Amino acid sequence: MMRIRFSEIANNELVDACDWYERQQDGLGAGFKSAVLDASRQISRTPLLFPVELEDVRRYVMNRFPYTLRYVV
């Protein structure tokens, strides 16, 4: 299994997104965080499964939330 590391910028963006979702509806921020963790686990198990977007950057489009995780293997 591949180890996942978020850059500082990405981590800050995720915190902001969790806060934004939580302001929309109680518990939604926690749901978003859980969905990001699930997506991260899926990426770590099968990192080459998801399409290349640009050069060596791949993308994982989340289902429940309109959010895309971009990553490099």
PDB file of C-alpha atoms in Angstrom:
ATOM      1  CA  MET A   1       0.000   0.000   0.000  1.00  0.00           C
ATOM      2  CA  MET A   2       1.301   3.445  -0.930  1.00  0.00           C
ATOM      3  CA  ARG A   3       1.771   6.104   1.759  1.00  0.00           C
ATOM      4  CA  ILE A   4      -0.323   9.271   1.269  1.00  0.00           C
ATOM      5  CA  ARG A   5       1.078  12.698   2.132  1.00  0.00           C
ATOM      6  CA  PHE A   6      -0.842  15.928   1.625  1.00  0.00           C
ATOM      7  CA  SER A   7       1.103  19.080   0.809  1.00  0.00           C
ATOM      8  CA  GLU A   8       0.619  21.987   3.187  1.00  0.00           C
ATOM      9  CA  ILE A   9      -1.444  23.843   0.576  1.00  0.00           C
ATOM     10  CA  ALA A  10      -3.652  20.804  -0.040  1.00  0.00           C
ATOM     11  CA  ASN A  11      -4.082  20.220   3.681  1.00  0.00           C
ATOM     12  CA  ASN A  12      -5.125  23.848   4.221  1.00  0.00           C
ATOM     13  CA  GLU A  13      -7.603  23.576   1.354  1.00  0.00           C
ATOM     14  CA  LEU A  14      -9.101  20.415   2.850  1.00  0.00           C
ATOM     15  CA  VAL A  15      -9.501  22.092   6.246  1.00  0.00           C
ATOM     16  CA  ASP A  16     -11.212  25.057   4.561  1.00  0.00           C
ATOM     17  CA  ALA A  17     -13.501  22.719   2.607  1.00  0.00           C
ATOM     18  CA  CYS A  18     -14.429  20.791   5.784  1.00  0.00           C
ATOM     19  CA  ASP A  19     -15.267  24.084   7.497  1.00  0.00           C
ATOM     20  CA  TRP A  20     -17.329  25.251   4.528  1.00  0.00           C
ATOM     21  CA  TYR A  21     -19.340  22.003   4.374  1.00  0.00           C
ATOM     22  CA  GLU A  22     -19.903  22.120   8.126  1.00  0.00           C
ATOM     23  CA  ARG A  23     -21.338  25.643   7.809  1.00  0.00           C
ATOM     24  CA  GLN A  24     -23.750  24.353   5.166  1.00  0.00           C
ATOM     25  CA  GLN A  25     -25.091  21.564   7.363  1.00  0.00           C
ATOM     26  CA  ASP A  26     -24.127  20.108  10.742  1.00  0.00           C
ATOM     27  CA  GLY A  27     -22.102  16.938  10.264  1.00  0.00           C
ATOM     28  CA  LEU A  28     -21.446  17.509   6.571  1.00  0.00           C
ATOM     29  CA  GLY A  29     -17.864  18.631   7.232  1.00  0.00           C
ATOM     30  CA  ALA A  30     -17.174  15.352   9.038  1.00  0.00           C
ATOM     31  CA  GLY A  31     -18.795  13.493   6.140  1.00  0.00           C
ATOM     32  CA  PHE A  32     -16.518  15.283   3.688  1.00  0.00           C
ATOM     33  CA  LYS A  33     -13.443  14.473   5.779  1.00  0.00           C
ATOM     34  CA  SER A  34     -14.485  10.823   5.929  1.00  0.00           C
ATOM     35  CA  ALA A  35     -14.991  10.754   2.145  1.00  0.00           C
ATOM     36  CA  VAL A  36     -11.495  12.223   1.608  1.00  0.00           C
ATOM     37  CA  LEU A  37      -9.992   9.572   3.905  1.00  0.00           C
ATOM     38  CA  ASP A  38     -11.860   6.824   2.015  1.00  0.00           C
ATOM     39  CA  ALA A  39     -10.628   8.245  -1.300  1.00  0.00           C
ATOM     40  CA  SER A  40      -7.081   8.404   0.050  1.00  0.00           C
ATOM     41  CA  ARG A  41      -7.242   4.749   1.069  1.00  0.00           C
ATOM     42  CA  GLN A  42      -8.502   3.779  -2.375  1.00  0.00           C
ATOM     43  CA  ILE A  43      -5.713   5.781  -4.037  1.00  0.00           C
ATOM     44  CA  SER A  44      -3.097   4.196  -1.766  1.00  0.00           C
ATOM     45  CA  ARG A  45      -4.317   0.682  -2.669  1.00  0.00           C
ATOM     46  CA  THR A  46      -4.470   1.261  -6.443  1.00  0.00           C
ATOM     47  CA  PRO A  47      -2.551   4.457  -7.276  1.00  0.00           C
ATOM     48  CA  LEU A  48      -2.146   3.680 -10.974  1.00  0.00           C
ATOM     49  CA  LEU A  49      -5.841   2.993 -11.517  1.00  0.00           C
ATOM     50  CA  PHE A  50      -6.877   6.614 -11.852  1.00  0.00           C
ATOM     51  CA  PRO A  51      -6.292   8.667 -14.999  1.00  0.00           C
ATOM     52  CA  VAL A  52      -3.339  10.907 -15.679  1.00  0.00           C
ATOM     53  CA  GLU A  53      -4.467  14.508 -15.955  1.00  0.00           C
ATOM     54  CA  LEU A  54      -1.208  16.222 -16.844  1.00  0.00           C
ATOM     55  CA  GLU A  55       2.288  14.753 -17.076  1.00  0.00           C
ATOM     56  CA  ASP A  56       2.603  12.693 -13.859  1.00  0.00           C
ATOM     57  CA  VAL A  57      -0.401  14.166 -12.013  1.00  0.00           C
ATOM     58  CA  ARG A  58      -3.348  11.802 -11.622  1.00  0.00           C
ATOM     59  CA  ARG A  59      -6.870  12.623 -10.513  1.00  0.00           C
ATOM     60  CA  TYR A  60      -9.499  10.985  -8.370  1.00  0.00           C
ATOM     61  CA  VAL A  61     -12.992  12.460  -8.712  1.00  0.00           C
ATOM     62  CA  MET A  62     -15.025  12.010  -5.551  1.00  0.00           C
ATOM     63  CA  ASN A  63     -18.591  10.747  -5.858  1.00  0.00           C
ATOM     64  CA  ARG A  64     -20.580  12.294  -3.024  1.00  0.00           C
ATOM     65  CA  PHE A  65     -18.874  15.697  -3.075  1.00  0.00           C
ATOM     66  CA  PRO A  66     -17.915  17.826  -6.087  1.00  0.00           C
ATOM     67  CA  TYR A  67     -14.235  17.526  -5.295  1.00  0.00           C
ATOM     68  CA  THR A  68     -11.177  16.151  -7.084  1.00  0.00           C
ATOM     69  CA  LEU A  69      -8.011  14.858  -5.448  1.00  0.00           C
ATOM     70  CA  ARG A  70      -4.914  15.315  -7.586  1.00  0.00           C
ATOM     71  CA  TYR A  71      -1.813  13.308  -6.758  1.00  0.00           C
ATOM     72  CA  VAL A  72       1.578  12.111  -7.914  1.00  0.00           C
ATOM     73  CA  VAL A  73       2.763   8.538  -7.417  1.00  0.00           C
TER      74      VAL A  73
END
